[in-house]
């Protein structure tokens, strides 16, 4: 399978803790195989009452305790949240082209 961004670079496959991760060597992108996000979400602890996260006794583990599946899930959720908060952030650089001095001469 080729990278969706680079097109000519083939992806490397990793399978750790039941999650299959595709990684591109050139651009550094990471992709999940079909159905992997649902599998990762199924293994994640549910939020307490009111949707405020785990109970106080169930504190979050550090980065070292999450493993690959937790890291990938956290990264994907962070990217999705950023896209929801700033939907037009990726459209930088759209500007009106400056007119040349020649076009001003022939008005």
PDB file of N, CA and C in Angstrom:
ATOM      1  N   UNK A   1       0.847  -1.173   0.000  1.00  0.00           N
ATOM      2  CA  UNK A   1       0.000   0.000   0.000  1.00  0.00           C
ATOM      3  C   UNK A   1       0.893   1.237   0.000  1.00  0.00           C
ATOM      4  N   UNK A   2       0.529   2.239  -0.779  1.00  0.00           N
ATOM      5  CA  UNK A   2       1.317   3.467  -0.873  1.00  0.00           C
ATOM      6  C   UNK A   2       0.770   4.541   0.049  1.00  0.00           C
ATOM      7  N   UNK A   3       1.630   5.501   0.387  1.00  0.00           N
ATOM      8  CA  UNK A   3       1.269   6.613   1.263  1.00  0.00           C
ATOM      9  C   UNK A   3       0.264   7.525   0.557  1.00  0.00           C
ATOM     10  N   UNK A   4      -0.833   7.934   1.229  1.00  0.00           N
ATOM     11  CA  UNK A   4      -1.804   8.837   0.608  1.00  0.00           C
ATOM     12  C   UNK A   4      -1.235  10.227   0.334  1.00  0.00           C
ATOM     13  N   UNK A   5      -0.203  10.641   1.069  1.00  0.00           N
ATOM     14  CA  UNK A   5       0.394  11.962   0.859  1.00  0.00           C
ATOM     15  C   UNK A   5       1.520  11.931  -0.163  1.00  0.00           C
ATOM     16  N   UNK A   6       2.375  10.927  -0.093  1.00  0.00           N
ATOM     17  CA  UNK A   6       3.574  10.876  -0.947  1.00  0.00           C
ATOM     18  C   UNK A   6       3.332  10.120  -2.255  1.00  0.00           C
ATOM     19  N   UNK A   7       2.373   9.234  -2.307  1.00  0.00           N
ATOM     20  CA  UNK A   7       1.938   8.459  -3.470  1.00  0.00           C
ATOM     21  C   UNK A   7       2.947   7.419  -3.961  1.00  0.00           C
ATOM     22  N   UNK A   8       4.227   7.690  -3.942  1.00  0.00           N
ATOM     23  CA  UNK A   8       5.191   6.742  -4.495  1.00  0.00           C
ATOM     24  C   UNK A   8       5.969   5.997  -3.414  1.00  0.00           C
ATOM     25  N   UNK A   9       5.722   6.282  -2.159  1.00  0.00           N
ATOM     26  CA  UNK A   9       6.424   5.633  -1.052  1.00  0.00           C
ATOM     27  C   UNK A   9       5.500   4.593  -0.433  1.00  0.00           C
ATOM     28  N   UNK A  10       6.005   3.376  -0.272  1.00  0.00           N
ATOM     29  CA  UNK A  10       5.167   2.342   0.338  1.00  0.00           C
ATOM     30  C   UNK A  10       5.197   2.473   1.863  1.00  0.00           C
ATOM     31  N   UNK A  11       4.098   2.077   2.485  1.00  0.00           N
ATOM     32  CA  UNK A  11       3.947   2.205   3.932  1.00  0.00           C
ATOM     33  C   UNK A  11       4.560   1.005   4.639  1.00  0.00           C
ATOM     34  N   UNK A  12       5.045   1.251   5.860  1.00  0.00           N
ATOM     35  CA  UNK A  12       5.515   0.172   6.724  1.00  0.00           C
ATOM     36  C   UNK A  12       4.379  -0.184   7.671  1.00  0.00           C
ATOM     37  N   UNK A  13       4.208  -1.473   7.950  1.00  0.00           N
ATOM     38  CA  UNK A  13       3.141  -1.941   8.820  1.00  0.00           C
ATOM     39  C   UNK A  13       3.716  -2.330  10.168  1.00  0.00           C
ATOM     40  N   UNK A  14       3.053  -1.884  11.230  1.00  0.00           N
ATOM     41  CA  UNK A  14       3.399  -2.275  12.587  1.00  0.00           C
ATOM     42  C   UNK A  14       2.147  -2.846  13.227  1.00  0.00           C
ATOM     43  N   UNK A  15       2.308  -3.892  14.002  1.00  0.00           N
ATOM     44  CA  UNK A  15       1.177  -4.427  14.750  1.00  0.00           C
ATOM     45  C   UNK A  15       1.622  -4.589  16.192  1.00  0.00           C
ATOM     46  N   UNK A  16       1.061  -3.744  17.046  1.00  0.00           N
ATOM     47  CA  UNK A  16       1.419  -3.767  18.458  1.00  0.00           C
ATOM     48  C   UNK A  16       0.160  -3.659  19.290  1.00  0.00           C
ATOM     49  N   UNK A  17       0.061  -4.482  20.298  1.00  0.00           N
ATOM     50  CA  UNK A  17      -1.057  -4.482  21.243  1.00  0.00           C
ATOM     51  C   UNK A  17      -2.394  -4.585  20.526  1.00  0.00           C
ATOM     52  N   UNK A  18      -2.445  -5.354  19.477  1.00  0.00           N
ATOM     53  CA  UNK A  18      -3.690  -5.578  18.755  1.00  0.00           C
ATOM     54  C   UNK A  18      -4.070  -4.483  17.781  1.00  0.00           C
ATOM     55  N   UNK A  19      -3.256  -3.452  17.639  1.00  0.00           N
ATOM     56  CA  UNK A  19      -3.560  -2.356  16.716  1.00  0.00           C
ATOM     57  C   UNK A  19      -2.600  -2.416  15.537  1.00  0.00           C
ATOM     58  N   UNK A  20      -3.130  -2.259  14.340  1.00  0.00           N
ATOM     59  CA  UNK A  20      -2.303  -2.274  13.135  1.00  0.00           C
ATOM     60  C   UNK A  20      -2.104  -0.837  12.673  1.00  0.00           C
ATOM     61  N   UNK A  21      -0.859  -0.404  12.638  1.00  0.00           N
ATOM     62  CA  UNK A  21      -0.515   0.973  12.316  1.00  0.00           C
ATOM     63  C   UNK A  21       0.319   0.994  11.047  1.00  0.00           C
ATOM     64  N   UNK A  22      -0.040   1.859  10.102  1.00  0.00           N
ATOM     65  CA  UNK A  22       0.722   2.048   8.868  1.00  0.00           C
ATOM     66  C   UNK A  22       1.502   3.342   9.004  1.00  0.00           C
ATOM     67  N   UNK A  23       2.781   3.315   8.664  1.00  0.00           N
ATOM     68  CA  UNK A  23       3.633   4.482   8.840  1.00  0.00           C
ATOM     69  C   UNK A  23       4.436   4.744   7.570  1.00  0.00           C
ATOM     70  N   UNK A  24       4.542   6.029   7.193  1.00  0.00           N
ATOM     71  CA  UNK A  24       5.319   6.430   6.022  1.00  0.00           C
ATOM     72  C   UNK A  24       6.701   6.884   6.479  1.00  0.00           C
ATOM     73  N   UNK A  25       7.726   6.440   5.805  1.00  0.00           N
ATOM     74  CA  UNK A  25       9.095   6.798   6.159  1.00  0.00           C
ATOM     75  C   UNK A  25       9.405   8.229   5.747  1.00  0.00           C
ATOM     76  N   UNK A  26       8.877   8.668   4.605  1.00  0.00           N
ATOM     77  CA  UNK A  26       9.235   9.975   4.064  1.00  0.00           C
ATOM     78  C   UNK A  26       8.543  11.127   4.792  1.00  0.00           C
ATOM     79  N   UNK A  27       7.210  11.105   4.882  1.00  0.00           N
ATOM     80  CA  UNK A  27       6.493  12.242   5.480  1.00  0.00           C
ATOM     81  C   UNK A  27       6.236  12.052   6.967  1.00  0.00           C
ATOM     82  N   UNK A  28       6.405  10.847   7.494  1.00  0.00           N
ATOM     83  CA  UNK A  28       6.187  10.599   8.909  1.00  0.00           C
ATOM     84  C   UNK A  28       4.727  10.433   9.280  1.00  0.00           C
ATOM     85  N   UNK A  29       3.839  10.279   8.304  1.00  0.00           N
ATOM     86  CA  UNK A  29       2.412  10.128   8.576  1.00  0.00           C
ATOM     87  C   UNK A  29       2.094   8.750   9.125  1.00  0.00           C
ATOM     88  N   UNK A  30       1.048   8.680   9.946  1.00  0.00           N
ATOM     89  CA  UNK A  30       0.596   7.418  10.532  1.00  0.00           C
ATOM     90  C   UNK A  30      -0.866   7.221  10.181  1.00  0.00           C
ATOM     91  N   UNK A  31      -1.229   6.015   9.769  1.00  0.00           N
ATOM     92  CA  UNK A  31      -2.601   5.697   9.420  1.00  0.00           C
ATOM     93  C   UNK A  31      -2.986   4.394  10.067  1.00  0.00           C
ATOM     94  N   UNK A  32      -4.266   4.288  10.392  1.00  0.00           N
ATOM     95  CA  UNK A  32      -4.808   3.061  10.953  1.00  0.00           C
ATOM     96  C   UNK A  32      -5.474   2.263   9.845  1.00  0.00           C
ATOM     97  N   UNK A  33      -5.395   0.947   9.958  1.00  0.00           N
ATOM     98  CA  UNK A  33      -6.089   0.084   9.010  1.00  0.00           C
ATOM     99  C   UNK A  33      -7.595   0.188   9.263  1.00  0.00           C
ATOM    100  N   UNK A  34      -8.371  -0.278   8.321  1.00  0.00           N
ATOM    101  CA  UNK A  34      -9.827  -0.164   8.411  1.00  0.00           C
ATOM    102  C   UNK A  34     -10.350  -0.870   9.667  1.00  0.00           C
ATOM    103  N   UNK A  35     -11.157  -0.160  10.456  1.00  0.00           N
ATOM    104  CA  UNK A  35     -11.755  -0.729  11.659  1.00  0.00           C
ATOM    105  C   UNK A  35     -10.888  -0.655  12.903  1.00  0.00           C
ATOM    106  N   UNK A  36      -9.661  -0.174  12.789  1.00  0.00           N
ATOM    107  CA  UNK A  36      -8.764  -0.128  13.944  1.00  0.00           C
ATOM    108  C   UNK A  36      -9.176   0.933  14.963  1.00  0.00           C
ATOM    109  N   UNK A  37      -9.704   2.062  14.510  1.00  0.00           N
ATOM    110  CA  UNK A  37     -10.120   3.106  15.443  1.00  0.00           C
ATOM    111  C   UNK A  37     -11.251   2.601  16.330  1.00  0.00           C
ATOM    112  N   UNK A  38     -12.211   1.872  15.755  1.00  0.00           N
ATOM    113  CA  UNK A  38     -13.297   1.316  16.555  1.00  0.00           C
ATOM    114  C   UNK A  38     -12.764   0.318  17.572  1.00  0.00           C
ATOM    115  N   UNK A  39     -11.776  -0.468  17.171  1.00  0.00           N
ATOM    116  CA  UNK A  39     -11.183  -1.445  18.079  1.00  0.00           C
ATOM    117  C   UNK A  39     -10.463  -0.739  19.231  1.00  0.00           C
ATOM    118  N   UNK A  40      -9.772   0.354  18.929  1.00  0.00           N
ATOM    119  CA  UNK A  40      -9.087   1.104  19.977  1.00  0.00           C
ATOM    120  C   UNK A  40     -10.081   1.776  20.916  1.00  0.00           C
ATOM    121  N   UNK A  41     -11.169   2.315  20.353  1.00  0.00           N
ATOM    122  CA  UNK A  41     -12.179   2.970  21.186  1.00  0.00           C
ATOM    123  C   UNK A  41     -12.915   1.973  22.065  1.00  0.00           C
ATOM    124  N   UNK A  42     -13.081   0.752  21.607  1.00  0.00           N
ATOM    125  CA  UNK A  42     -13.766  -0.264  22.402  1.00  0.00           C
ATOM    126  C   UNK A  42     -12.954  -0.629  23.640  1.00  0.00           C
ATOM    127  N   UNK A  43     -11.649  -0.565  23.571  1.00  0.00           N
ATOM    128  CA  UNK A  43     -10.796  -0.906  24.703  1.00  0.00           C
ATOM    129  C   UNK A  43     -10.534   0.247  25.646  1.00  0.00           C
ATOM    130  N   UNK A  44     -11.024   1.434  25.326  1.00  0.00           N
ATOM    131  CA  UNK A  44     -10.785   2.625  26.149  1.00  0.00           C
ATOM    132  C   UNK A  44     -11.801   2.695  27.284  1.00  0.00           C
ATOM    133  N   UNK A  45     -11.387   3.115  28.500  1.00  0.00           N
ATOM    134  CA  UNK A  45     -12.339   3.227  29.607  1.00  0.00           C
ATOM    135  C   UNK A  45     -13.386   4.294  29.325  1.00  0.00           C
ATOM    136  N   UNK A  46     -14.616   4.014  29.729  1.00  0.00           N
ATOM    137  CA  UNK A  46     -15.725   4.929  29.499  1.00  0.00           C
ATOM    138  C   UNK A  46     -15.679   6.084  30.484  1.00  0.00           C
ATOM    139  N   UNK A  47     -16.321   7.197  30.120  1.00  0.00           N
ATOM    140  CA  UNK A  47     -16.384   8.372  30.988  1.00  0.00           C
ATOM    141  C   UNK A  47     -17.343   8.107  32.140  1.00  0.00           C
ATOM    142  N   UNK A  48     -17.111   8.780  33.256  1.00  0.00           N
ATOM    143  CA  UNK A  48     -17.983   8.674  34.421  1.00  0.00           C
ATOM    144  C   UNK A  48     -19.292   9.404  34.165  1.00  0.00           C
ATOM    145  N   UNK A  49     -20.146   9.546  35.204  1.00  0.00           N
ATOM    146  CA  UNK A  49     -21.419  10.239  35.015  1.00  0.00           C
ATOM    147  C   UNK A  49     -21.204  11.684  34.577  1.00  0.00           C
ATOM    148  N   UNK A  50     -21.982  12.126  33.624  1.00  0.00           N
ATOM    149  CA  UNK A  50     -21.864  13.501  33.148  1.00  0.00           C
ATOM    150  C   UNK A  50     -20.812  13.661  32.073  1.00  0.00           C
ATOM    151  N   UNK A  51     -20.095  12.626  31.720  1.00  0.00           N
ATOM    152  CA  UNK A  51     -19.109  12.704  30.658  1.00  0.00           C
ATOM    153  C   UNK A  51     -17.858  13.478  31.018  1.00  0.00           C
ATOM    154  N   UNK A  52     -17.512  13.531  32.309  1.00  0.00           N
ATOM    155  CA  UNK A  52     -16.355  14.310  32.732  1.00  0.00           C
ATOM    156  C   UNK A  52     -15.077  13.501  32.816  1.00  0.00           C
ATOM    157  N   UNK A  53     -15.042  12.309  32.320  1.00  0.00           N
ATOM    158  CA  UNK A  53     -13.828  11.515  32.367  1.00  0.00           C
ATOM    159  C   UNK A  53     -13.903  10.473  33.466  1.00  0.00           C
ATOM    160  N   UNK A  54     -12.799   9.799  33.749  1.00  0.00           N
ATOM    161  CA  UNK A  54     -12.813   8.731  34.749  1.00  0.00           C
ATOM    162  C   UNK A  54     -13.000   9.289  36.161  1.00  0.00           C
ATOM    163  N   UNK A  55     -13.417   8.410  37.058  1.00  0.00           N
ATOM    164  CA  UNK A  55     -13.562   8.787  38.461  1.00  0.00           C
ATOM    165  C   UNK A  55     -12.202   9.165  39.035  1.00  0.00           C
ATOM    166  N   UNK A  56     -12.158   9.915  40.150  1.00  0.00           N
ATOM    167  CA  UNK A  56     -10.872  10.350  40.707  1.00  0.00           C
ATOM    168  C   UNK A  56      -9.907   9.213  41.007  1.00  0.00           C
ATOM    169  N   UNK A  57     -10.388   8.059  41.378  1.00  0.00           N
ATOM    170  CA  UNK A  57      -9.505   6.929  41.662  1.00  0.00           C
ATOM    171  C   UNK A  57      -8.946   6.286  40.404  1.00  0.00           C
ATOM    172  N   UNK A  58      -9.503   6.629  39.261  1.00  0.00           N
ATOM    173  CA  UNK A  58      -9.080   6.031  37.994  1.00  0.00           C
ATOM    174  C   UNK A  58      -8.255   7.019  37.182  1.00  0.00           C
ATOM    175  N   UNK A  59      -7.320   7.697  37.778  1.00  0.00           N
ATOM    176  CA  UNK A  59      -6.551   8.733  37.098  1.00  0.00           C
ATOM    177  C   UNK A  59      -5.879   8.242  35.838  1.00  0.00           C
ATOM    178  N   UNK A  60      -5.532   9.176  34.971  1.00  0.00           N
ATOM    179  CA  UNK A  60      -4.881   8.823  33.711  1.00  0.00           C
ATOM    180  C   UNK A  60      -3.490   8.291  33.971  1.00  0.00           C
ATOM    181  N   UNK A  61      -3.094   7.346  33.170  1.00  0.00           N
ATOM    182  CA  UNK A  61      -1.736   6.838  33.254  1.00  0.00           C
ATOM    183  C   UNK A  61      -0.819   7.768  32.490  1.00  0.00           C
ATOM    184  N   UNK A  62       0.460   7.711  32.780  1.00  0.00           N
ATOM    185  CA  UNK A  62       1.431   8.514  32.048  1.00  0.00           C
ATOM    186  C   UNK A  62       1.600   7.992  30.638  1.00  0.00           C
ATOM    187  N   UNK A  63       2.359   8.697  29.828  1.00  0.00           N
ATOM    188  CA  UNK A  63       2.566   8.311  28.433  1.00  0.00           C
ATOM    189  C   UNK A  63       3.201   6.935  28.314  1.00  0.00           C
ATOM    190  N   UNK A  64       4.057   6.583  29.287  1.00  0.00           N
ATOM    191  CA  UNK A  64       4.746   5.302  29.208  1.00  0.00           C
ATOM    192  C   UNK A  64       3.779   4.138  29.410  1.00  0.00           C
ATOM    193  N   UNK A  65       2.691   4.332  30.160  1.00  0.00           N
ATOM    194  CA  UNK A  65       1.763   3.254  30.450  1.00  0.00           C
ATOM    195  C   UNK A  65       0.702   3.044  29.384  1.00  0.00           C
ATOM    196  N   UNK A  66       0.558   3.936  28.437  1.00  0.00           N
ATOM    197  CA  UNK A  66      -0.511   3.843  27.447  1.00  0.00           C
ATOM    198  C   UNK A  66      -0.214   2.837  26.349  1.00  0.00           C
ATOM    199  N   UNK A  67       0.981   2.769  25.922  1.00  0.00           N
ATOM    200  CA  UNK A  67       1.316   1.899  24.812  1.00  0.00           C
ATOM    201  C   UNK A  67       1.000   2.559  23.485  1.00  0.00           C
ATOM    202  N   UNK A  68       1.196   1.821  22.439  1.00  0.00           N
ATOM    203  CA  UNK A  68       0.999   2.344  21.087  1.00  0.00           C
ATOM    204  C   UNK A  68      -0.458   2.689  20.815  1.00  0.00           C
ATOM    205  N   UNK A  69      -1.369   1.828  21.239  1.00  0.00           N
ATOM    206  CA  UNK A  69      -2.790   2.058  20.967  1.00  0.00           C
ATOM    207  C   UNK A  69      -3.268   3.344  21.625  1.00  0.00           C
ATOM    208  N   UNK A  70      -2.880   3.585  22.844  1.00  0.00           N
ATOM    209  CA  UNK A  70      -3.281   4.809  23.539  1.00  0.00           C
ATOM    210  C   UNK A  70      -2.679   6.040  22.900  1.00  0.00           C
ATOM    211  N   UNK A  71      -1.428   5.928  22.478  1.00  0.00           N
ATOM    212  CA  UNK A  71      -0.764   7.076  21.853  1.00  0.00           C
ATOM    213  C   UNK A  71      -1.439   7.434  20.533  1.00  0.00           C
ATOM    214  N   UNK A  72      -1.737   6.421  19.722  1.00  0.00           N
ATOM    215  CA  UNK A  72      -2.373   6.664  18.428  1.00  0.00           C
ATOM    216  C   UNK A  72      -3.758   7.262  18.630  1.00  0.00           C
ATOM    217  N   UNK A  73      -4.516   6.716  19.571  1.00  0.00           N
ATOM    218  CA  UNK A  73      -5.858   7.222  19.831  1.00  0.00           C
ATOM    219  C   UNK A  73      -5.818   8.665  20.314  1.00  0.00           C
ATOM    220  N   UNK A  74      -4.905   8.967  21.225  1.00  0.00           N
ATOM    221  CA  UNK A  74      -4.785  10.336  21.734  1.00  0.00           C
ATOM    222  C   UNK A  74      -4.404  11.303  20.616  1.00  0.00           C
ATOM    223  N   UNK A  75      -3.493  10.897  19.757  1.00  0.00           N
ATOM    224  CA  UNK A  75      -3.049  11.745  18.644  1.00  0.00           C
ATOM    225  C   UNK A  75      -4.193  12.008  17.656  1.00  0.00           C
ATOM    226  N   UNK A  76      -4.946  10.971  17.314  1.00  0.00           N
ATOM    227  CA  UNK A  76      -6.063  11.131  16.383  1.00  0.00           C
ATOM    228  C   UNK A  76      -7.157  12.020  16.960  1.00  0.00           C
ATOM    229  N   UNK A  77      -7.457  11.854  18.239  1.00  0.00           N
ATOM    230  CA  UNK A  77      -8.483  12.681  18.866  1.00  0.00           C
ATOM    231  C   UNK A  77      -8.049  14.135  18.938  1.00  0.00           C
ATOM    232  N   UNK A  78      -6.762  14.371  19.206  1.00  0.00           N
ATOM    233  CA  UNK A  78      -6.251  15.744  19.267  1.00  0.00           C
ATOM    234  C   UNK A  78      -6.324  16.413  17.894  1.00  0.00           C
ATOM    235  N   UNK A  79      -5.971  15.681  16.836  1.00  0.00           N
ATOM    236  CA  UNK A  79      -6.044  16.231  15.485  1.00  0.00           C
ATOM    237  C   UNK A  79      -7.486  16.528  15.078  1.00  0.00           C
ATOM    238  N   UNK A  80      -8.406  15.632  15.433  1.00  0.00           N
ATOM    239  CA  UNK A  80      -9.819  15.852  15.099  1.00  0.00           C
ATOM    240  C   UNK A  80     -10.370  17.057  15.844  1.00  0.00           C
ATOM    241  N   UNK A  81      -9.982  17.222  17.105  1.00  0.00           N
ATOM    242  CA  UNK A  81     -10.454  18.358  17.891  1.00  0.00           C
ATOM    243  C   UNK A  81      -9.916  19.665  17.325  1.00  0.00           C
ATOM    244  N   UNK A  82      -8.656  19.691  16.917  1.00  0.00           N
ATOM    245  CA  UNK A  82      -8.084  20.894  16.306  1.00  0.00           C
ATOM    246  C   UNK A  82      -8.811  21.246  15.017  1.00  0.00           C
ATOM    247  N   UNK A  83      -9.163  20.249  14.224  1.00  0.00           N
ATOM    248  CA  UNK A  83      -9.859  20.502  12.963  1.00  0.00           C
ATOM    249  C   UNK A  83     -11.261  21.060  13.215  1.00  0.00           C
ATOM    250  N   UNK A  84     -11.914  20.608  14.295  1.00  0.00           N
ATOM    251  CA  UNK A  84     -13.240  21.129  14.626  1.00  0.00           C
ATOM    252  C   UNK A  84     -13.165  22.561  15.138  1.00  0.00           C
ATOM    253  N   UNK A  85     -12.129  22.870  15.904  1.00  0.00           N
ATOM    254  CA  UNK A  85     -12.015  24.204  16.478  1.00  0.00           C
ATOM    255  C   UNK A  85     -11.587  25.228  15.440  1.00  0.00           C
ATOM    256  N   UNK A  86     -10.718  24.831  14.501  1.00  0.00           N
ATOM    257  CA  UNK A  86     -10.221  25.759  13.484  1.00  0.00           C
ATOM    258  C   UNK A  86     -10.388  25.123  12.108  1.00  0.00           C
ATOM    259  N   UNK A  87     -11.603  25.144  11.546  1.00  0.00           N
ATOM    260  CA  UNK A  87     -11.822  24.428  10.286  1.00  0.00           C
ATOM    261  C   UNK A  87     -11.099  25.026   9.088  1.00  0.00           C
ATOM    262  N   UNK A  88     -10.775  26.314   9.108  1.00  0.00           N
ATOM    263  CA  UNK A  88     -10.131  26.940   7.953  1.00  0.00           C
ATOM    264  C   UNK A  88      -8.652  27.209   8.190  1.00  0.00           C
ATOM    265  N   UNK A  89      -8.062  26.594   9.193  1.00  0.00           N
ATOM    266  CA  UNK A  89      -6.656  26.839   9.503  1.00  0.00           C
ATOM    267  C   UNK A  89      -5.732  26.296   8.419  1.00  0.00           C
ATOM    268  N   UNK A  90      -6.167  25.286   7.689  1.00  0.00           N
ATOM    269  CA  UNK A  90      -5.302  24.702   6.664  1.00  0.00           C
ATOM    270  C   UNK A  90      -5.318  25.508   5.370  1.00  0.00           C
ATOM    271  N   UNK A  91      -6.128  26.549   5.292  1.00  0.00           N
ATOM    272  CA  UNK A  91      -6.228  27.326   4.060  1.00  0.00           C
ATOM    273  C   UNK A  91      -5.425  28.615   4.156  1.00  0.00           C
ATOM    274  N   UNK A  92      -4.255  28.536   4.752  1.00  0.00           N
ATOM    275  CA  UNK A  92      -3.390  29.712   4.832  1.00  0.00           C
ATOM    276  C   UNK A  92      -2.777  29.999   3.474  1.00  0.00           C
ATOM    277  N   UNK A  93      -2.358  31.234   3.271  1.00  0.00           N
ATOM    278  CA  UNK A  93      -1.625  31.580   2.072  1.00  0.00           C
ATOM    279  C   UNK A  93      -2.482  31.974   0.890  1.00  0.00           C
ATOM    280  N   UNK A  94      -3.782  32.033   1.033  1.00  0.00           N
ATOM    281  CA  UNK A  94      -4.636  32.468  -0.068  1.00  0.00           C
ATOM    282  C   UNK A  94      -4.659  33.993  -0.077  1.00  0.00           C
ATOM    283  N   UNK A  95      -4.102  34.555  -1.084  1.00  0.00           N
ATOM    284  CA  UNK A  95      -4.021  36.008  -1.160  1.00  0.00           C
ATOM    285  C   UNK A  95      -4.229  36.439  -2.605  1.00  0.00           C
ATOM    286  N   UNK A  96      -4.522  37.711  -2.773  1.00  0.00           N
ATOM    287  CA  UNK A  96      -4.718  38.255  -4.109  1.00  0.00           C
ATOM    288  C   UNK A  96      -3.355  38.550  -4.724  1.00  0.00           C
ATOM    289  N   UNK A  97      -3.171  38.147  -5.949  1.00  0.00           N
ATOM    290  CA  UNK A  97      -1.896  38.343  -6.622  1.00  0.00           C
ATOM    291  C   UNK A  97      -1.678  39.826  -6.921  1.00  0.00           C
ATOM    292  N   UNK A  98      -0.472  40.291  -6.672  1.00  0.00           N
ATOM    293  CA  UNK A  98      -0.132  41.689  -6.916  1.00  0.00           C
ATOM    294  C   UNK A  98      -0.089  41.942  -8.426  1.00  0.00           C
ATOM    295  N   UNK A  99      -0.682  43.056  -8.852  1.00  0.00           N
ATOM    296  CA  UNK A  99      -0.687  43.389 -10.274  1.00  0.00           C
ATOM    297  C   UNK A  99       0.689  43.899 -10.691  1.00  0.00           C
ATOM    298  N   UNK A 100       1.057  43.577 -11.894  1.00  0.00           N
ATOM    299  CA  UNK A 100       2.368  44.002 -12.384  1.00  0.00           C
ATOM    300  C   UNK A 100       2.324  45.467 -12.810  1.00  0.00           C
ATOM    301  N   UNK A 101       3.481  46.066 -12.943  1.00  0.00           N
ATOM    302  CA  UNK A 101       3.562  47.473 -13.349  1.00  0.00           C
ATOM    303  C   UNK A 101       3.079  47.641 -14.790  1.00  0.00           C
ATOM    304  N   UNK A 102       3.201  46.579 -15.579  1.00  0.00           N
ATOM    305  CA  UNK A 102       2.772  46.622 -16.964  1.00  0.00           C
ATOM    306  C   UNK A 102       1.244  46.703 -17.074  1.00  0.00           C
ATOM    307  N   UNK A 103       0.537  46.016 -16.190  1.00  0.00           N
ATOM    308  CA  UNK A 103      -0.928  46.067 -16.234  1.00  0.00           C
ATOM    309  C   UNK A 103      -1.447  47.442 -15.834  1.00  0.00           C
ATOM    310  N   UNK A 104      -0.710  48.142 -14.994  1.00  0.00           N
ATOM    311  CA  UNK A 104      -1.118  49.501 -14.623  1.00  0.00           C
ATOM    312  C   UNK A 104      -0.913  50.475 -15.783  1.00  0.00           C
ATOM    313  N   UNK A 105       0.049  50.203 -16.649  1.00  0.00           N
ATOM    314  CA  UNK A 105       0.317  51.059 -17.798  1.00  0.00           C
ATOM    315  C   UNK A 105      -0.818  51.020 -18.817  1.00  0.00           C
ATOM    316  N   UNK A 106      -1.392  49.827 -19.022  1.00  0.00           N
ATOM    317  CA  UNK A 106      -2.402  49.647 -20.062  1.00  0.00           C
ATOM    318  C   UNK A 106      -3.828  49.678 -19.524  1.00  0.00           C
ATOM    319  N   UNK A 107      -4.103  50.438 -18.488  1.00  0.00           N
ATOM    320  CA  UNK A 107      -5.461  50.555 -17.943  1.00  0.00           C
ATOM    321  C   UNK A 107      -6.378  51.276 -18.849  1.00  0.00           C
TER     322      UNK A 107
END
